[in-house]
GROMACS .gro file of N, CA and C in nm:
model
  441
    1MET      N    1   3.919  -0.173   0.658
    1MET     CA    2   3.874  -0.284   0.738
    1MET      C    3   3.760  -0.237   0.829
    2PRO      N    4   3.642  -0.296   0.815
    2PRO     CA    5   3.530  -0.254   0.899
    2PRO      C    6   3.557  -0.286   1.045
    3ARG      N    7   3.506  -0.198   1.131
    3ARG     CA    8   3.526  -0.221   1.274
    3ARG      C    9   3.418  -0.147   1.352
    4VAL      N   10   3.403  -0.187   1.477
    4VAL     CA   11   3.320  -0.113   1.571
    4VAL      C   12   3.411  -0.058   1.679
    5TYR      N   13   3.374   0.057   1.728
    5TYR     CA   14   3.450   0.117   1.837
    5TYR      C   15   3.352   0.188   1.930
    6ARG      N   16   3.399   0.211   2.052
    6ARG     CA   17   3.313   0.267   2.154
    6ARG      C   18   3.341   0.416   2.174
    7ARG      N   19   3.234   0.493   2.180
    7ARG     CA   20   3.245   0.635   2.207
    7ARG      C   21   3.132   0.675   2.302
    8ASN      N   22   3.170   0.724   2.420
    8ASN     CA   23   3.074   0.768   2.522
    8ASN      C   24   2.970   0.660   2.554
    9GLY      N   25   3.012   0.536   2.562
    9GLY     CA   26   2.924   0.426   2.601
    9GLY      C   27   2.842   0.367   2.486
   10THR      N   28   2.851   0.424   2.367
   10THR     CA   29   2.776   0.375   2.251
   10THR      C   30   2.874   0.321   2.148
   11TRP      N   31   2.837   0.210   2.083
   11TRP     CA   32   2.922   0.151   1.981
   11TRP      C   33   2.894   0.216   1.846
   12TRP      N   34   3.000   0.244   1.773
   12TRP     CA   35   2.993   0.306   1.640
   12TRP      C   36   3.052   0.211   1.538
   13GLY      N   37   3.003   0.221   1.415
   13GLY     CA   38   3.057   0.142   1.304
   13GLY      C   39   3.142   0.228   1.214
   14ASP      N   40   3.249   0.170   1.161
   14ASP     CA   41   3.341   0.239   1.070
   14ASP      C   42   3.365   0.142   0.953
   15TYR      N   43   3.323   0.182   0.833
   15TYR     CA   44   3.334   0.092   0.717
   15TYR      C   45   3.337   0.173   0.588
   16SER      N   46   3.361   0.105   0.477
   16SER     CA   47   3.360   0.169   0.345
   16SER      C   48   3.219   0.163   0.288
   17GLY      N   49   3.168   0.278   0.248
   17GLY     CA   50   3.033   0.286   0.193
   17GLY      C   51   3.027   0.236   0.049
   18PRO      N   52   2.910   0.248  -0.013
   18PRO     CA   53   2.890   0.197  -0.148
   18PRO      C   54   2.981   0.258  -0.254
   19GLN      N   55   3.016   0.384  -0.239
   19GLN     CA   56   3.105   0.449  -0.336
   19GLN      C   57   3.250   0.448  -0.289
   20GLY      N   58   3.280   0.371  -0.186
   20GLY     CA   59   3.416   0.360  -0.137
   20GLY      C   60   3.451   0.464  -0.031
   21GLN      N   61   3.359   0.552   0.000
   21GLN     CA   62   3.385   0.656   0.099
   21GLN      C   63   3.381   0.597   0.240
   22ARG      N   64   3.453   0.659   0.330
   22ARG     CA   65   3.454   0.612   0.470
   22ARG      C   66   3.326   0.658   0.538
   23VAL      N   67   3.261   0.564   0.607
   23VAL     CA   68   3.136   0.593   0.676
   23VAL      C   69   3.155   0.560   0.823
   24ARG      N   70   3.118   0.655   0.906
   24ARG     CA   71   3.117   0.635   1.052
   24ARG      C   72   2.979   0.672   1.101
   25ARG      N   73   2.914   0.577   1.166
   25ARG     CA   74   2.781   0.605   1.219
   25ARG      C   75   2.755   0.525   1.345
   26SER      N   76   2.667   0.580   1.427
   26SER     CA   77   2.634   0.518   1.553
   26SER      C   78   2.544   0.397   1.531
   27THR      N   79   2.574   0.289   1.600
   27THR     CA   80   2.487   0.172   1.595
   27THR      C   81   2.371   0.187   1.693
   28LYS      N   82   2.383   0.285   1.783
   28LYS     CA   83   2.286   0.310   1.889
   28LYS      C   84   2.275   0.192   1.985
   29CYS      N   85   2.383   0.111   1.989
   29CYS     CA   86   2.388  -0.006   2.078
   29CYS      C   87   2.488   0.020   2.189
   30THR      N   88   2.459  -0.032   2.306
   30THR     CA   89   2.553  -0.021   2.417
   30THR      C   90   2.629  -0.152   2.438
   31ASP      N   91   2.588  -0.258   2.370
   31ASP     CA   92   2.658  -0.386   2.376
   31ASP      C   93   2.727  -0.414   2.243
   32LYS      N   94   2.840  -0.481   2.250
   32LYS     CA   95   2.920  -0.502   2.130
   32LYS      C   96   2.856  -0.601   2.031
   33VAL      N   97   2.795  -0.708   2.080
   33VAL     CA   98   2.741  -0.811   1.990
   33VAL      C   99   2.631  -0.755   1.899
   34PRO      N  100   2.532  -0.682   1.953
   34PRO     CA  101   2.432  -0.622   1.862
   34PRO      C  102   2.494  -0.517   1.769
   35ALA      N  103   2.598  -0.448   1.816
   35ALA     CA  104   2.666  -0.349   1.732
   35ALA      C  105   2.733  -0.418   1.614
   36LEU      N  106   2.794  -0.534   1.637
   36LEU     CA  107   2.856  -0.610   1.528
   36LEU      C  108   2.751  -0.658   1.427
   37ALA      N  109   2.634  -0.697   1.477
   37ALA     CA  110   2.526  -0.740   1.387
   37ALA      C  111   2.476  -0.624   1.302
   38THR      N  112   2.467  -0.507   1.363
   38THR     CA  113   2.426  -0.387   1.289
   38THR      C  114   2.529  -0.353   1.182
   39LEU      N  115   2.655  -0.359   1.218
   39LEU     CA  116   2.762  -0.332   1.122
   39LEU      C  117   2.757  -0.432   1.006
   40ALA      N  118   2.732  -0.559   1.037
   40ALA     CA  119   2.723  -0.661   0.931
   40ALA      C  120   2.608  -0.629   0.835
   41ALA      N  121   2.495  -0.582   0.887
   41ALA     CA  122   2.381  -0.546   0.801
   41ALA      C  123   2.418  -0.426   0.713
   42TRP      N  124   2.488  -0.328   0.769
   42TRP     CA  125   2.530  -0.211   0.690
   42TRP      C  126   2.627  -0.253   0.579
   43LEU      N  127   2.719  -0.344   0.612
   43LEU     CA  128   2.814  -0.391   0.512
   43LEU      C  129   2.742  -0.465   0.399
   44LYS      N  130   2.643  -0.545   0.434
   44LYS     CA  131   2.566  -0.617   0.332
   44LYS      C  132   2.492  -0.518   0.242
   45ASP      N  133   2.429  -0.417   0.301
   45ASP     CA  134   2.358  -0.316   0.222
   45ASP      C  135   2.453  -0.241   0.130
   46ALA      N  136   2.571  -0.207   0.180
   46ALA     CA  137   2.670  -0.135   0.099
   46ALA      C  138   2.715  -0.221  -0.019
   47GLU      N  139   2.736  -0.349   0.005
   47GLU     CA  140   2.778  -0.439  -0.103
   47GLU      C  141   2.667  -0.454  -0.206
   48MET      N  142   2.543  -0.465  -0.160
   48MET     CA  143   2.431  -0.475  -0.253
   48MET      C  144   2.420  -0.349  -0.338
   49GLU      N  145   2.438  -0.233  -0.276
   49GLU     CA  146   2.430  -0.109  -0.351
   49GLU      C  147   2.544  -0.100  -0.451
   50ARG      N  148   2.664  -0.142  -0.410
   50ARG     CA  149   2.778  -0.143  -0.502
   50ARG      C  150   2.750  -0.230  -0.624
   51SER      N  151   2.682  -0.342  -0.602
   51SER     CA  152   2.653  -0.434  -0.711
   51SER      C  153   2.533  -0.391  -0.794
   52GLY      N  154   2.463  -0.286  -0.749
   52GLY     CA  155   2.348  -0.238  -0.823
   52GLY      C  156   2.218  -0.306  -0.785
   53LEU      N  157   2.219  -0.385  -0.680
   53LEU     CA  158   2.100  -0.457  -0.638
   53LEU      C  159   2.065  -0.424  -0.493
   54ALA      N  160   2.054  -0.297  -0.467
   54ALA     CA  161   2.024  -0.253  -0.332
   54ALA      C  162   1.881  -0.289  -0.293
   55PRO      N  163   1.854  -0.303  -0.165
   55PRO     CA  164   1.718  -0.334  -0.122
   55PRO      C  165   1.621  -0.223  -0.165
   56ILE      N  166   1.501  -0.262  -0.202
   56ILE     CA  167   1.398  -0.168  -0.243
   56ILE      C  168   1.333  -0.110  -0.117
   57PRO      N  169   1.319   0.022  -0.107
   57PRO     CA  170   1.250   0.079   0.010
   57PRO      C  171   1.106   0.028   0.017
   58PRO      N  172   1.055   0.002   0.137
   58PRO     CA  173   0.920  -0.054   0.152
   58PRO      C  174   0.812   0.028   0.082
   59ALA      N  175   0.828   0.159   0.076
   59ALA     CA  176   0.727   0.244   0.012
   59ALA      C  177   0.714   0.214  -0.137
   60HIS      N  178   0.820   0.161  -0.199
   60HIS     CA  179   0.819   0.133  -0.342
   60HIS      C  180   0.803  -0.015  -0.375
   61ALA      N  181   0.794  -0.099  -0.274
   61ALA     CA  182   0.795  -0.245  -0.296
   61ALA      C  183   0.679  -0.293  -0.382
   62ARG      N  184   0.563  -0.228  -0.376
   62ARG     CA  185   0.445  -0.271  -0.452
   62ARG      C  186   0.436  -0.205  -0.589
   63THR      N  187   0.531  -0.123  -0.625
   63THR     CA  188   0.531  -0.060  -0.757
   63THR      C  189   0.548  -0.168  -0.863
   64ARG      N  190   0.473  -0.157  -0.972
   64ARG     CA  191   0.483  -0.254  -1.080
   64ARG      C  192   0.621  -0.247  -1.144
   65LEU      N  193   0.686  -0.361  -1.159
   65LEU     CA  194   0.819  -0.367  -1.217
   65LEU      C  195   0.818  -0.316  -1.361
   66GLU      N  196   0.715  -0.352  -1.436
   66GLU     CA  197   0.709  -0.312  -1.576
   66GLU      C  198   0.704  -0.159  -1.591
   67THR      N  199   0.633  -0.092  -1.500
   67THR     CA  200   0.628   0.055  -1.504
   67THR      C  201   0.767   0.113  -1.482
   68SER      N  202   0.837   0.063  -1.383
   68SER     CA  203   0.972   0.113  -1.355
   68SER      C  204   1.067   0.083  -1.469
   69VAL      N  205   1.053  -0.034  -1.530
   69VAL     CA  206   1.141  -0.070  -1.642
   69VAL      C  207   1.119   0.024  -1.760
   70LYS      N  208   0.994   0.060  -1.785
   70LYS     CA  209   0.966   0.153  -1.895
   70LYS      C  210   1.026   0.292  -1.865
   71GLU      N  211   1.015   0.338  -1.741
   71GLU     CA  212   1.076   0.467  -1.704
   71GLU      C  213   1.228   0.461  -1.718
   72TRP      N  214   1.287   0.349  -1.679
   72TRP     CA  215   1.431   0.329  -1.694
   72TRP      C  216   1.468   0.335  -1.842
   73GLY      N  217   1.390   0.269  -1.926
   73GLY     CA  218   1.414   0.270  -2.070
   73GLY      C  219   1.404   0.411  -2.127
   74ASP      N  220   1.305   0.489  -2.078
   74ASP     CA  221   1.291   0.627  -2.125
   74ASP      C  222   1.415   0.709  -2.090
   75GLU      N  223   1.470   0.686  -1.970
   75GLU     CA  224   1.592   0.760  -1.932
   75GLU      C  225   1.710   0.717  -2.019
   76LEU      N  226   1.721   0.588  -2.048
   76LEU     CA  227   1.829   0.541  -2.135
   76LEU      C  228   1.816   0.605  -2.274
   77ARG      N  229   1.694   0.612  -2.325
   77ARG     CA  230   1.672   0.673  -2.457
   77ARG      C  231   1.707   0.821  -2.456
   78SER      N  232   1.675   0.889  -2.346
   78SER     CA  233   1.703   1.033  -2.339
   78SER      C  234   1.853   1.061  -2.341
   79ARG      N  235   1.932   0.961  -2.306
   79ARG     CA  236   2.078   0.977  -2.310
   79ARG      C  237   2.135   0.931  -2.443
   80GLY      N  238   2.047   0.897  -2.538
   80GLY     CA  239   2.094   0.865  -2.673
   80GLY      C  240   2.117   0.719  -2.700
   81GLY      N  241   2.073   0.632  -2.614
   81GLY     CA  242   2.097   0.489  -2.636
   81GLY      C  243   1.972   0.415  -2.679
   82ASP      N  244   1.912   0.457  -2.791
   82ASP     CA  245   1.785   0.398  -2.834
   82ASP      C  246   1.792   0.247  -2.853
   83ALA      N  247   1.890   0.200  -2.929
   83ALA     CA  248   1.900   0.056  -2.958
   83ALA      C  249   1.926  -0.023  -2.829
   84TYR      N  250   2.018   0.026  -2.747
   84TYR     CA  251   2.048  -0.042  -2.619
   84TYR      C  252   1.924  -0.040  -2.530
   85ALA      N  253   1.857   0.074  -2.522
   85ALA     CA  254   1.739   0.086  -2.436
   85ALA      C  255   1.631  -0.013  -2.479
   86ASP      N  256   1.608  -0.024  -2.609
   86ASP     CA  257   1.506  -0.118  -2.657
   86ASP      C  258   1.542  -0.262  -2.621
   87ARG      N  259   1.669  -0.299  -2.642
   87ARG     CA  260   1.713  -0.435  -2.608
   87ARG      C  261   1.704  -0.460  -2.458
   88ALA      N  262   1.748  -0.362  -2.378
   88ALA     CA  263   1.750  -0.379  -2.233
   88ALA      C  264   1.609  -0.392  -2.178
   89VAL      N  265   1.519  -0.303  -2.220
   89VAL     CA  266   1.381  -0.308  -2.171
   89VAL      C  267   1.316  -0.440  -2.214
   90ASP      N  268   1.334  -0.478  -2.339
   90ASP     CA  269   1.277  -0.603  -2.388
   90ASP      C  270   1.329  -0.722  -2.308
   91PHE      N  271   1.458  -0.724  -2.282
   91PHE     CA  272   1.519  -0.834  -2.205
   91PHE      C  273   1.460  -0.842  -2.064
   92VAL      N  274   1.454  -0.728  -1.994
   92VAL     CA  275   1.405  -0.730  -1.855
   92VAL      C  276   1.256  -0.763  -1.850
   93VAL      N  277   1.177  -0.711  -1.945
   93VAL     CA  278   1.034  -0.743  -1.947
   93VAL      C  279   1.013  -0.892  -1.972
   94ARG      N  280   1.085  -0.949  -2.069
   94ARG     CA  281   1.073  -1.093  -2.095
   94ARG      C  282   1.116  -1.175  -1.973
   95LEU      N  283   1.229  -1.136  -1.913
   95LEU     CA  284   1.279  -1.208  -1.795
   95LEU      C  285   1.179  -1.200  -1.680
   96SER      N  286   1.122  -1.082  -1.658
   96SER     CA  287   1.027  -1.067  -1.547
   96SER      C  288   0.901  -1.150  -1.570
   97LYS      N  289   0.860  -1.166  -1.695
   97LYS     CA  290   0.742  -1.249  -1.722
   97LYS      C  291   0.772  -1.397  -1.700
   98VAL      N  292   0.889  -1.442  -1.745
   98VAL     CA  293   0.927  -1.582  -1.728
   98VAL      C  294   0.945  -1.616  -1.581
   99ARG      N  295   1.005  -1.525  -1.504
   99ARG     CA  296   1.032  -1.549  -1.362
   99ARG      C  297   0.918  -1.506  -1.272
  100HIS      N  298   0.810  -1.451  -1.329
  100HIS     CA  299   0.693  -1.406  -1.252
  100HIS      C  300   0.729  -1.295  -1.154
  101TRP      N  301   0.813  -1.204  -1.198
  101TRP     CA  302   0.847  -1.086  -1.119
  101TRP      C  303   0.751  -0.976  -1.162
  102THR      N  304   0.658  -0.939  -1.075
  102THR     CA  305   0.559  -0.838  -1.112
  102THR      C  306   0.582  -0.705  -1.041
  103ASN      N  307   0.630  -0.709  -0.917
  103ASN     CA  308   0.652  -0.588  -0.839
  103ASN      C  309   0.801  -0.567  -0.814
  104LEU      N  310   0.836  -0.447  -0.772
  104LEU     CA  311   0.976  -0.420  -0.742
  104LEU      C  312   1.030  -0.511  -0.632
  105SER      N  313   0.943  -0.550  -0.539
  105SER     CA  314   0.988  -0.640  -0.431
  105SER      C  315   1.030  -0.776  -0.486
  106ASP      N  316   0.979  -0.813  -0.603
  106ASP     CA  317   1.018  -0.941  -0.665
  106ASP      C  318   1.157  -0.933  -0.727
  107PHE      N  319   1.199  -0.814  -0.764
  107PHE     CA  320   1.330  -0.793  -0.827
  107PHE      C  321   1.431  -0.767  -0.716
  108ASN      N  322   1.481  -0.875  -0.655
  108ASN     CA  323   1.576  -0.858  -0.546
  108ASN      C  324   1.702  -0.940  -0.574
  109ALA      N  325   1.804  -0.914  -0.496
  109ALA     CA  326   1.935  -0.975  -0.521
  109ALA      C  327   1.928  -1.127  -0.517
  110GLU      N  328   1.853  -1.181  -0.424
  110GLU     CA  329   1.846  -1.327  -0.410
  110GLU      C  330   1.785  -1.392  -0.535
  111ARG      N  331   1.677  -1.335  -0.583
  111ARG     CA  332   1.612  -1.393  -0.702
  111ARG      C  333   1.695  -1.373  -0.827
  112VAL      N  334   1.757  -1.256  -0.840
  112VAL     CA  335   1.842  -1.231  -0.956
  112VAL      C  336   1.963  -1.324  -0.952
  113ALA      N  337   2.022  -1.345  -0.834
  113ALA     CA  338   2.138  -1.434  -0.821
  113ALA      C  339   2.099  -1.578  -0.856
  114LYS      N  340   1.981  -1.621  -0.813
  114LYS     CA  341   1.936  -1.756  -0.847
  114LYS      C  342   1.919  -1.769  -0.998
  115TRP      N  343   1.855  -1.671  -1.060
  115TRP     CA  344   1.840  -1.675  -1.205
  115TRP      C  345   1.977  -1.678  -1.272
  116TRP      N  346   2.069  -1.596  -1.220
  116TRP     CA  347   2.203  -1.587  -1.281
  116TRP      C  348   2.276  -1.721  -1.273
  117ARG      N  349   2.267  -1.789  -1.158
  117ARG     CA  350   2.330  -1.921  -1.144
  117ARG      C  351   2.269  -2.020  -1.244
  118ASP      N  352   2.136  -2.020  -1.252
  118ASP     CA  353   2.068  -2.109  -1.347
  118ASP      C  354   2.110  -2.077  -1.490
  119ARG      N  355   2.117  -1.951  -1.522
  119ARG     CA  356   2.151  -1.905  -1.656
  119ARG      C  357   2.294  -1.944  -1.693
  120CYS      N  358   2.386  -1.930  -1.600
  120CYS     CA  359   2.527  -1.960  -1.627
  120CYS      C  360   2.554  -2.109  -1.636
  121MET      N  361   2.461  -2.191  -1.587
  121MET     CA  362   2.477  -2.335  -1.600
  121MET      C  363   2.458  -2.379  -1.745
  122ASN      N  364   2.383  -2.299  -1.820
  122ASN     CA  365   2.365  -2.327  -1.963
  122ASN      C  366   2.489  -2.277  -2.036
  123ASP      N  367   2.512  -2.330  -2.153
  123ASP     CA  368   2.627  -2.286  -2.232
  123ASP      C  369   2.588  -2.161  -2.311
  124ILE      N  370   2.605  -2.046  -2.247
  124ILE     CA  371   2.578  -1.921  -2.317
  124ILE      C  372   2.711  -1.851  -2.341
  125ALA      N  373   2.715  -1.771  -2.443
  125ALA     CA  374   2.838  -1.700  -2.477
  125ALA      C  375   2.870  -1.599  -2.367
  126PRO      N  376   2.998  -1.582  -2.334
  126PRO     CA  377   3.035  -1.485  -2.231
  126PRO      C  378   2.985  -1.344  -2.261
  127LYS      N  379   2.986  -1.305  -2.388
  127LYS     CA  380   2.940  -1.171  -2.424
  127LYS      C  381   2.792  -1.154  -2.390
  128THR      N  382   2.712  -1.256  -2.419
  128THR     CA  383   2.569  -1.252  -2.387
  128THR      C  384   2.549  -1.243  -2.237
  129ALA      N  385   2.621  -1.326  -2.162
  129ALA     CA  386   2.609  -1.327  -2.016
  129ALA      C  387   2.647  -1.191  -1.959
  130ASN      N  388   2.755  -1.132  -2.008
  130ASN     CA  389   2.798  -1.002  -1.957
  130ASN      C  390   2.700  -0.891  -1.993
  131ASN      N  391   2.644  -0.897  -2.115
  131ASN     CA  392   2.545  -0.797  -2.154
  131ASN      C  393   2.421  -0.804  -2.067
  132GLU      N  394   2.373  -0.925  -2.041
  132GLU     CA  395   2.254  -0.943  -1.958
  132GLU      C  396   2.282  -0.896  -1.815
  133ARG      N  397   2.396  -0.931  -1.764
  133ARG     CA  398   2.435  -0.887  -1.629
  133ARG      C  399   2.442  -0.735  -1.622
  134ALA      N  400   2.500  -0.673  -1.723
  134ALA     CA  401   2.513  -0.526  -1.725
  134ALA      C  402   2.375  -0.460  -1.729
  135MET      N  403   2.282  -0.518  -1.803
  135MET     CA  404   2.147  -0.461  -1.808
  135MET      C  405   2.080  -0.466  -1.671
  136LEU      N  406   2.092  -0.580  -1.603
  136LEU     CA  407   2.031  -0.592  -1.470
  136LEU      C  408   2.097  -0.500  -1.368
  137LEU      N  409   2.229  -0.487  -1.376
  137LEU     CA  410   2.298  -0.395  -1.285
  137LEU      C  411   2.258  -0.251  -1.313
  138SER      N  412   2.243  -0.217  -1.439
  138SER     CA  413   2.202  -0.082  -1.476
  138SER      C  414   2.062  -0.052  -1.421
  139LEU      N  415   1.970  -0.147  -1.436
  139LEU     CA  416   1.836  -0.128  -1.381
  139LEU      C  417   1.841  -0.116  -1.230
  140GLY      N  418   1.918  -0.201  -1.164
  140GLY     CA  419   1.928  -0.195  -1.019
  140GLY      C  420   1.983  -0.061  -0.971
  141ALA      N  421   2.084  -0.011  -1.038
  141ALA     CA  422   2.143   0.120  -1.001
  141ALA      C  423   2.040   0.231  -1.024
  142TRP      N  424   1.966   0.224  -1.134
  142TRP     CA  425   1.864   0.325  -1.163
  142TRP      C  426   1.755   0.322  -1.057
  143LEU      N  427   1.711   0.202  -1.019
  143LEU     CA  428   1.608   0.190  -0.915
  143LEU      C  429   1.655   0.252  -0.784
  144LYS      N  430   1.783   0.231  -0.751
  144LYS     CA  431   1.836   0.286  -0.627
  144LYS      C  432   1.837   0.439  -0.633
  145ARG      N  433   1.879   0.494  -0.745
  145ARG     CA  434   1.885   0.640  -0.760
  145ARG      C  435   1.747   0.704  -0.757
  146ASN      N  436   1.647   0.633  -0.808
  146ASN     CA  437   1.514   0.692  -0.826
  146ASN      C  438   1.412   0.646  -0.724
  147SER      N  439   1.456   0.581  -0.619
  147SER     CA  440   1.358   0.536  -0.518
  147SER      C  441   1.360   0.625  -0.397
   0.00000   0.00000   0.00000
């Protein structure tokens, strides 16, 4: 259960991190309300990272999405998944062109969630939906590891 507590006049946050590990860190706040807001932001970031759609660091926001997708595909191929890598890269490249996602900053949780809601409104097979979701989560996790 996430919580804030006070130590030496400063509020600290205690919560479960992205891999389920316990995280304790200073909010650097002396008032409880801003400390709770900071903790809420950390919880949101941890959940996004768990889902594979972590925020893109500002230094990488202008990187071309297609370049990163090709690098991701190369890593998938190096692990022996040629057929999967080709399908995954092709899917993400087509999706990014249709949705006008050109930079990494365009590939964010909000836009992917909107696409996912729109996609699930159509009658698509559950296997197709799960495969597409897995590809996007895989890309998101790779982007987080390599940014």
